PDB file of C-alpha atoms in Angstrom:
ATOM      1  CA  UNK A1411      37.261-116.216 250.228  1.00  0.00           C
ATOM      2  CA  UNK A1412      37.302-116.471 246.554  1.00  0.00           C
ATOM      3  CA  UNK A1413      39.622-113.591 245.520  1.00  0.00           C
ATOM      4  CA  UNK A1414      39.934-113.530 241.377  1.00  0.00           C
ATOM      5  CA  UNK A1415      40.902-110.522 239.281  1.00  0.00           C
ATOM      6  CA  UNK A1416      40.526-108.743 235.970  1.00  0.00           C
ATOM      7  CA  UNK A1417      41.430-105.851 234.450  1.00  0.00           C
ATOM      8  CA  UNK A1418      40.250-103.275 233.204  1.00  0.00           C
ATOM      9  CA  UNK A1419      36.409-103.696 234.060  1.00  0.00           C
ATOM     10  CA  UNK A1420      35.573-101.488 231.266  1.00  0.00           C
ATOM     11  CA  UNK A1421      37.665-101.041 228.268  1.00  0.00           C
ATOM     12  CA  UNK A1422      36.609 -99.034 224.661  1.00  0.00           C
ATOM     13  CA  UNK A1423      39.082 -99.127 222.071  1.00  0.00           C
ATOM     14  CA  UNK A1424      39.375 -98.559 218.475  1.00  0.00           C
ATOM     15  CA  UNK A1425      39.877-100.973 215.674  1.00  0.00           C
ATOM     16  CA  UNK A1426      43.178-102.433 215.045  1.00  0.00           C
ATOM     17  CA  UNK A1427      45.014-102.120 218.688  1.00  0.00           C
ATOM     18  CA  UNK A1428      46.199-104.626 220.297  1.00  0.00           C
ATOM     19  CA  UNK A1429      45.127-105.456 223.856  1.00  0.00           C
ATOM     20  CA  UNK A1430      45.600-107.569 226.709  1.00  0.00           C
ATOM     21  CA  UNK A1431      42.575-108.269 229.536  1.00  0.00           C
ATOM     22  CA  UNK A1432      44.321-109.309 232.652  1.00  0.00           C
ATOM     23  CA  UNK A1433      42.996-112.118 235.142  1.00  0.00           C
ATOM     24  CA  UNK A1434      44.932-113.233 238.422  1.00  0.00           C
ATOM     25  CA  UNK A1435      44.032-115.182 240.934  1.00  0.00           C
ATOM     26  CA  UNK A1436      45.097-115.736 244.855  1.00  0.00           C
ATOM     27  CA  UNK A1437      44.065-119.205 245.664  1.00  0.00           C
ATOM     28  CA  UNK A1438      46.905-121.219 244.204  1.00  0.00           C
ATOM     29  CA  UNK A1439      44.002-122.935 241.789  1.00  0.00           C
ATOM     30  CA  UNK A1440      45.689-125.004 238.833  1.00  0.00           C
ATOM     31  CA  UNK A1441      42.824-124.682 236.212  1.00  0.00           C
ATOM     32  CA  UNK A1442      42.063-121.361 234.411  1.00  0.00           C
ATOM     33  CA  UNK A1443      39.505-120.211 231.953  1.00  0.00           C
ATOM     34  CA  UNK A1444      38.034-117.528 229.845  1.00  0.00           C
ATOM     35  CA  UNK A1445      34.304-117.339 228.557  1.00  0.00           C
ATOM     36  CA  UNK A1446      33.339-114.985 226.318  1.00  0.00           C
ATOM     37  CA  UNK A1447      29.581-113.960 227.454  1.00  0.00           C
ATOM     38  CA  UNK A1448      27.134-112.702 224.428  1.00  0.00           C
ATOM     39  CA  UNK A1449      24.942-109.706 225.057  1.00  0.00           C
ATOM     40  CA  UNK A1450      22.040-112.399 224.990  1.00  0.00           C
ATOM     41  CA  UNK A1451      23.553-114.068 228.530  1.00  0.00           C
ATOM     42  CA  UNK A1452      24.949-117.154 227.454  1.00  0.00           C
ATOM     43  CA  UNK A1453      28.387-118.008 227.738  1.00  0.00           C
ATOM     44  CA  UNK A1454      30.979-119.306 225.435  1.00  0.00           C
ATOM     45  CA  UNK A1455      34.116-121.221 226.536  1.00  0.00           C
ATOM     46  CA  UNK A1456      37.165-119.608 225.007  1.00  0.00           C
ATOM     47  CA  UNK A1457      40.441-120.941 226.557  1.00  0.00           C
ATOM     48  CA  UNK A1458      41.652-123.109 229.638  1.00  0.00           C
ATOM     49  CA  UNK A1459      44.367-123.917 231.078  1.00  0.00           C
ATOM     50  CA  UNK A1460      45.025-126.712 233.453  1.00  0.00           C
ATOM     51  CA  UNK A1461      48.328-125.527 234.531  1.00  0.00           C
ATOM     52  CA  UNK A1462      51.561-123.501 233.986  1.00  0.00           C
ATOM     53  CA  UNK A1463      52.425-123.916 229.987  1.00  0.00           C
ATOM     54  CA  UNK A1464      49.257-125.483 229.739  1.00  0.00           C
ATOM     55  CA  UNK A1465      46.798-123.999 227.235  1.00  0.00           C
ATOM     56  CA  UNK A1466      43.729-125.367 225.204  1.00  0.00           C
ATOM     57  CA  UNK A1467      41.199-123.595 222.643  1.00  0.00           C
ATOM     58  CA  UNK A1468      37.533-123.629 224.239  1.00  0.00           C
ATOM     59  CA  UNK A1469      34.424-124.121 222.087  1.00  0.00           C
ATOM     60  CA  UNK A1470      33.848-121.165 220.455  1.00  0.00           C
ATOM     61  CA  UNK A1471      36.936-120.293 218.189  1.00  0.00           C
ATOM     62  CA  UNK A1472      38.369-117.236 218.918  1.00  0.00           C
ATOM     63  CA  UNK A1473      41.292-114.962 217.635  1.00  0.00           C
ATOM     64  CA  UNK A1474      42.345-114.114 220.991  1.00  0.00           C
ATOM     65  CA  UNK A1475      45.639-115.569 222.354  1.00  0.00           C
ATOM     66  CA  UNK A1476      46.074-116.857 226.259  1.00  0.00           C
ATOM     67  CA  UNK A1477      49.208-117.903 228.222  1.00  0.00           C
ATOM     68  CA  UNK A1478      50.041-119.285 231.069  1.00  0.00           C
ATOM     69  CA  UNK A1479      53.917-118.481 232.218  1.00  0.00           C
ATOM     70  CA  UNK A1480      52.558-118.095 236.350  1.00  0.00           C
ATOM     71  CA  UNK A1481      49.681-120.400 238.077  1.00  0.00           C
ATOM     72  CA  UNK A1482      48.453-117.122 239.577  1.00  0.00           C
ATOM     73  CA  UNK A1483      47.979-115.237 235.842  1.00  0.00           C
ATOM     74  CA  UNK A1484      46.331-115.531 232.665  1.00  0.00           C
ATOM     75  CA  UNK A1485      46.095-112.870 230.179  1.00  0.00           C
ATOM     76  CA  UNK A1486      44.212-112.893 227.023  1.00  0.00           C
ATOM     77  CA  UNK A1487      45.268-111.131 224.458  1.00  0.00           C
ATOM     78  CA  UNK A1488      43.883-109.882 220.732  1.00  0.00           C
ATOM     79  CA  UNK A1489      46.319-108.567 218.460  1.00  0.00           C
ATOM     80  CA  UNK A1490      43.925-106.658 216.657  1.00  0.00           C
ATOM     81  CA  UNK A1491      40.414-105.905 217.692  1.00  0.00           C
ATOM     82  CA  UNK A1492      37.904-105.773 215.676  1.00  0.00           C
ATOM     83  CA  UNK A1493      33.805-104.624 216.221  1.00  0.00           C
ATOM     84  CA  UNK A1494      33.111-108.262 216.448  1.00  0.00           C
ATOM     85  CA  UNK A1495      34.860-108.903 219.571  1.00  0.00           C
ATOM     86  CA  UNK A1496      33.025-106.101 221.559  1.00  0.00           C
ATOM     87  CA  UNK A1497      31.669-108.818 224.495  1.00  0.00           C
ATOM     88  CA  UNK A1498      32.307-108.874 228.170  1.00  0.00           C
ATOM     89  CA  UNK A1499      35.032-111.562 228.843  1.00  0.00           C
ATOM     90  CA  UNK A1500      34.685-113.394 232.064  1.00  0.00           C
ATOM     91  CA  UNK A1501      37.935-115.406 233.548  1.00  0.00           C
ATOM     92  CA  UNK A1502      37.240-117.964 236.310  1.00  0.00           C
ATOM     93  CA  UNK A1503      39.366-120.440 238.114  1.00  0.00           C
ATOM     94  CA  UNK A1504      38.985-124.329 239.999  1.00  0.00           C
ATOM     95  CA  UNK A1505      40.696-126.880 241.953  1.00  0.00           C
ATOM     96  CA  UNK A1506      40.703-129.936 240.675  1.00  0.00           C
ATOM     97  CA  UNK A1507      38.247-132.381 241.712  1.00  0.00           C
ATOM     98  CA  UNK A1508      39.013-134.693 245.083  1.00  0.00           C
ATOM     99  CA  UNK A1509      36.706-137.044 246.901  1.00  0.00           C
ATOM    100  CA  UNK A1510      34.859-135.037 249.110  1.00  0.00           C
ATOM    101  CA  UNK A1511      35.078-131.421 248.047  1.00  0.00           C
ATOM    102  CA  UNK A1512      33.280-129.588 245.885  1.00  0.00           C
ATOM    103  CA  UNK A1513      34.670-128.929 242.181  1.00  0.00           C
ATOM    104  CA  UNK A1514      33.536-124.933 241.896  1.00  0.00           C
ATOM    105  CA  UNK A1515      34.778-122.443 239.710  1.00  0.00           C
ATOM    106  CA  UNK A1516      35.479-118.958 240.890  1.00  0.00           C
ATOM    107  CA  UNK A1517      34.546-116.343 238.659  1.00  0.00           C
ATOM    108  CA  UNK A1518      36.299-112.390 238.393  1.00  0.00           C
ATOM    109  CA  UNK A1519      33.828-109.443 237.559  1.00  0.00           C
ATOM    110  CA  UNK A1520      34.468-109.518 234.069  1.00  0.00           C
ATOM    111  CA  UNK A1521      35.860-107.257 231.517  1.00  0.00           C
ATOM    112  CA  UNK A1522      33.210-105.423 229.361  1.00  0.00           C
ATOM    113  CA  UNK A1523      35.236-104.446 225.910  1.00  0.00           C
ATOM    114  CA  UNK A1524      33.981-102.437 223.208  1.00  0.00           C
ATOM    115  CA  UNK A1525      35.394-101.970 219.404  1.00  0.00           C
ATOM    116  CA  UNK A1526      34.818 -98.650 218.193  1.00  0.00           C
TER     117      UNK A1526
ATOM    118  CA  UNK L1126      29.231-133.770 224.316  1.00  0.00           C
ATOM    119  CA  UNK L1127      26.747-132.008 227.035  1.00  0.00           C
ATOM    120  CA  UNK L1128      23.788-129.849 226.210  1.00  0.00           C
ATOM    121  CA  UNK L1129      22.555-127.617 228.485  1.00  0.00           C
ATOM    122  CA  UNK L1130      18.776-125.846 228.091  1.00  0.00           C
ATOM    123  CA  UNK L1131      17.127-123.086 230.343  1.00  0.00           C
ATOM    124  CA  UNK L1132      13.918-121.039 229.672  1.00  0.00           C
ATOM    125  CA  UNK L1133      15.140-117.677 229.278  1.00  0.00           C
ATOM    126  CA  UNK L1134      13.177-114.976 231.176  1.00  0.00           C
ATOM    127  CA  UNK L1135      10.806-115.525 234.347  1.00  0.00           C
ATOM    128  CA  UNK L1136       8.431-112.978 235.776  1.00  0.00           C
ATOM    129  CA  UNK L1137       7.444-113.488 239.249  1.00  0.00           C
ATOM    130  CA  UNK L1138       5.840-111.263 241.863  1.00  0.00           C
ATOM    131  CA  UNK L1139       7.654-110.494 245.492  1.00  0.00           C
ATOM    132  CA  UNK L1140       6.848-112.964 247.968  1.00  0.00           C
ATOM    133  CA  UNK L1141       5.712-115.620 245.811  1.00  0.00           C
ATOM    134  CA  UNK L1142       7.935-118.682 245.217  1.00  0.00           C
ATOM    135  CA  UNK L1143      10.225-118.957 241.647  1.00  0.00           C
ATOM    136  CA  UNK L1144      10.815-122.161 240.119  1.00  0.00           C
ATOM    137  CA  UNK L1145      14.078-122.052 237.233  1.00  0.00           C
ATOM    138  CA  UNK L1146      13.732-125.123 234.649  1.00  0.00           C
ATOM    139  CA  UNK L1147      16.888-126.872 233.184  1.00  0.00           C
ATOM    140  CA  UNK L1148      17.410-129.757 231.584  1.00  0.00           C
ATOM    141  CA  UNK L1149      21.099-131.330 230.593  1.00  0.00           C
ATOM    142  CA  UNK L1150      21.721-134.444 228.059  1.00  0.00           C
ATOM    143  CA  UNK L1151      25.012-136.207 230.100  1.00  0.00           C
ATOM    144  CA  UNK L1152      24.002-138.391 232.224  1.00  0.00           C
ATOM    145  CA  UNK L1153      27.675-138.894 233.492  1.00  0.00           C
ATOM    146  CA  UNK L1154      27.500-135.754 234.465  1.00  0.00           C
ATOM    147  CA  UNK L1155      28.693-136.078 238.603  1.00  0.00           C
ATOM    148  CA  UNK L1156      27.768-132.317 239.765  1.00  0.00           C
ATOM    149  CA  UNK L1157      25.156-129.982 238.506  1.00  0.00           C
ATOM    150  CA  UNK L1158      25.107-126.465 239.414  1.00  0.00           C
ATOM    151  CA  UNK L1159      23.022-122.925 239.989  1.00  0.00           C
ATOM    152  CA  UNK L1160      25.610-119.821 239.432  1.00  0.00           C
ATOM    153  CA  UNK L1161      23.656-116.313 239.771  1.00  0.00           C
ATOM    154  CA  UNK L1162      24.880-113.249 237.769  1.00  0.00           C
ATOM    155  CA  UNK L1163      23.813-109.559 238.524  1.00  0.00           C
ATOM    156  CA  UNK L1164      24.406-106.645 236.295  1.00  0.00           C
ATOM    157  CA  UNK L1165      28.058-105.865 235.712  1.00  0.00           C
ATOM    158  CA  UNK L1166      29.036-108.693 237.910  1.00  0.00           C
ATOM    159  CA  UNK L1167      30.584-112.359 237.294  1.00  0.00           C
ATOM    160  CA  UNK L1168      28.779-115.626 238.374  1.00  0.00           C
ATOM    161  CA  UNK L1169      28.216-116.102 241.713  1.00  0.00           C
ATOM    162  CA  UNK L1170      28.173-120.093 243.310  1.00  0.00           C
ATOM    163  CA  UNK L1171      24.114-120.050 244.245  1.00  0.00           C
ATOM    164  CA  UNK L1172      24.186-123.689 244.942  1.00  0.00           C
ATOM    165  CA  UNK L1173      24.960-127.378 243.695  1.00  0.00           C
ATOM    166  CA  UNK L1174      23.337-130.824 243.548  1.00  0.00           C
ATOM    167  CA  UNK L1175      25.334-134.378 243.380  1.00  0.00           C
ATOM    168  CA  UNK L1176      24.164-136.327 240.750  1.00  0.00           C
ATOM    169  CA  UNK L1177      23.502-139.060 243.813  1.00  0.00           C
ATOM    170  CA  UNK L1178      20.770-136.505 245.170  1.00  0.00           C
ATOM    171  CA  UNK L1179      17.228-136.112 244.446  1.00  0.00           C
ATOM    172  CA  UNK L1180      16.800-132.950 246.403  1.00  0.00           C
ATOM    173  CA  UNK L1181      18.743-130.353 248.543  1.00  0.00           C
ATOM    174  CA  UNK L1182      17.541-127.342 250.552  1.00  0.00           C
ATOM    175  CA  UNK L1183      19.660-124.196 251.380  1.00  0.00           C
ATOM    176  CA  UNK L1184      17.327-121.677 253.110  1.00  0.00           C
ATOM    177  CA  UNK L1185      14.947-120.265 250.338  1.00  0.00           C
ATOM    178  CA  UNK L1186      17.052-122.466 248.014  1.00  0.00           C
ATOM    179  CA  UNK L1187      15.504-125.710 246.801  1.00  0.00           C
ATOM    180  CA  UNK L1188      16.854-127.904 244.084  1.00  0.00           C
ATOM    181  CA  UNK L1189      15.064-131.109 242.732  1.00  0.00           C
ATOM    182  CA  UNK L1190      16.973-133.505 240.276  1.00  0.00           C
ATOM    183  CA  UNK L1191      15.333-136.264 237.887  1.00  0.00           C
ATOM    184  CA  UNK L1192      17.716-137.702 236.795  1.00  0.00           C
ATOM    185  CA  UNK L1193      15.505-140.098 234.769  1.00  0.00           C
ATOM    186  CA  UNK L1194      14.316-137.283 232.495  1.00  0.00           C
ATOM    187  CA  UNK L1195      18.235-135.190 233.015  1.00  0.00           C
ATOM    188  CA  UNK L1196      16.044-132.071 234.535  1.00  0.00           C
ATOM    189  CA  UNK L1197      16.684-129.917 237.005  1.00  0.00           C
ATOM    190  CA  UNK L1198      14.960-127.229 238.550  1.00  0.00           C
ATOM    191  CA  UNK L1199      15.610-124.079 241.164  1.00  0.00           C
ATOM    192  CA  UNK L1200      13.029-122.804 243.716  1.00  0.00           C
ATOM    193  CA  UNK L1201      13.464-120.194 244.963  1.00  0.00           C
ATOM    194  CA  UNK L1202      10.881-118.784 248.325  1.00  0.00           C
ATOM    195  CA  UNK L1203       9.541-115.850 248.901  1.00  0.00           C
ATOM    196  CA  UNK L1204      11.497-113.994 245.961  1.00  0.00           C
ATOM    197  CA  UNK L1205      12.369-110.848 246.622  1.00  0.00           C
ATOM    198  CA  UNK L1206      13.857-107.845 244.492  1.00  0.00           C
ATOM    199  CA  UNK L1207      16.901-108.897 245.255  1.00  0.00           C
ATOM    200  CA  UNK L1208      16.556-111.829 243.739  1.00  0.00           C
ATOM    201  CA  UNK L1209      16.075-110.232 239.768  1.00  0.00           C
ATOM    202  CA  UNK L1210      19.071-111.648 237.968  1.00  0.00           C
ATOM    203  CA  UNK L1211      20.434-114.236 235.276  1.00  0.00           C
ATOM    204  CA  UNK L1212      20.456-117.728 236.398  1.00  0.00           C
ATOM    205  CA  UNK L1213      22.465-120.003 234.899  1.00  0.00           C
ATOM    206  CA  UNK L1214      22.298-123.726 235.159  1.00  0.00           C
ATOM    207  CA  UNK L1215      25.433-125.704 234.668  1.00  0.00           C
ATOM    208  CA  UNK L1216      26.433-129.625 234.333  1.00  0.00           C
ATOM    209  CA  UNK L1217      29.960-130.349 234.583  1.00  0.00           C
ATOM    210  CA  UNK L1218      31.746-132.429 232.005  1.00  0.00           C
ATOM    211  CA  UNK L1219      34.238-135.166 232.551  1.00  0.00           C
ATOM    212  CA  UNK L1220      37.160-132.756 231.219  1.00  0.00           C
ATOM    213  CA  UNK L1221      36.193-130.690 234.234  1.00  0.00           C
ATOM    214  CA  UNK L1222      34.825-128.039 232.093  1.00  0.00           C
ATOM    215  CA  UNK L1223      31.334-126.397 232.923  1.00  0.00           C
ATOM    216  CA  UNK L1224      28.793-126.585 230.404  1.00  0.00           C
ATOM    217  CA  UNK L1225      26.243-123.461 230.942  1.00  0.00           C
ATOM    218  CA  UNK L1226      22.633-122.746 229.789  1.00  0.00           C
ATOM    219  CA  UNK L1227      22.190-120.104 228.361  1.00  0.00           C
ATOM    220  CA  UNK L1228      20.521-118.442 231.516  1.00  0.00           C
ATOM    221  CA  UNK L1229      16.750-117.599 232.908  1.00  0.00           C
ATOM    222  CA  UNK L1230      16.236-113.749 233.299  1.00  0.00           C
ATOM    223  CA  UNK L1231      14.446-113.241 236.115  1.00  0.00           C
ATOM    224  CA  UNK L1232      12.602-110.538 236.827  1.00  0.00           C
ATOM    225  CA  UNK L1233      10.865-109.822 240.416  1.00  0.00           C
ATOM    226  CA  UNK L1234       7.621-107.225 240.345  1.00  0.00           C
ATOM    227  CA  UNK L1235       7.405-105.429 243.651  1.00  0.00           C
TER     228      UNK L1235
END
């Protein structure tokens, strides 16, 4: 059983807070990521992580922050949120890939944030 | 680096069959995926191909790989409504990062 978190599932906000999206996972999994998903579908890579004190800018640039201080948690954070960042943020989470099994990321619900 | 490319909206009527088109540039790539996505929900695992395979069947799932022409396609049988959701084809890279298409809406008319 895949068992990945985030929170909040909804969040509106005005411009200029700062916020933090939370993502945890159960299964022990060493790699971590956050995708940014347009309201057109597709998705963007933001950040991974491939283990604790481990973090890496995705393909889209983004003024977000991530760490990674726990295998089991990685929060994003944006210092200041703007309109532009209103998106729904999706974390997911992997094993690493061994002959024989399957290399799958797990996805959480997402987090659908809007800048007011 | 990879390049992932979907159709982006299907219309189908229950009960007939649905057939998703992708098509990836990586050759290297060693697993190739189908993740589904309903509303307000994350991607959900649908099903996966090894780049070894041609073909693979999961109940109403089938998948067919060319890997000659780097295409890939989803049937699904007997769609039902259900079924209406993003699909989003996915090739994974050697960094173990998924690259994604940029999903097929599809839509099922009862």
């Amino acid at each position: 059983e895949a068992d990945i978190y985030q929170t909040p599932r909804y969040l509106v906000i005005g411009t200029g807070k700062k916020i933090t999206l939370e993502c945890s996972q159960t299964m022990g999994h060493d790699k971590m990521y956050w995708y940014q998903q347009d309201p057109g579908m597709e998705l963007h890579l933001i950040h991974y992580s491939y283990g604790v004190n481990s973090t890496e800018k995705g393909d889209l640039s983004s003024e977000s922050t991530v760490s990674r201080i726990r295998t089991e948690h990685f929060p994003l954070t944006l210092e200041s949120a703007r309109p532009s960042h209103t998106s729904q943020y999706l974390c997911a989470s992997s094993t690493g890939q061994a002959v024989g099994r399957l290399y799958e990321q797990f996805f959480g619900p997402g987090t659908r944030l809007t800048v007011l | 680096g990879e390049d992932v490319e979907q159709s982006l909206f299907l219309s189908v009527r229950e009960g007939d069959s649905s057939v998703i088109n992708c098509t990836y540039t990586d050759s290297s790539s060693t697993y190739l995926y189908w993740y589904k996505q309903e509303p307000g929900a994350g991607l959900q695992l649908l099903t996966y191909i090894f780049s070894n395979m041609d073909m693979k069947q999961d109940q109403r799932l089938t998948v067919l790989l060319n890997k000659k022409d780097k295409h890939l396609s989803l049937r699904i049988a007997d769609t039902q409504t259900g079924d209406s959701a993003i699909y989003f084809c996915a090739a994974m890279d050697s960094s173990y990062k998924l690259i994604f298409g940029s999903g097929t809406r599809l839509l099922v008319r009862p």
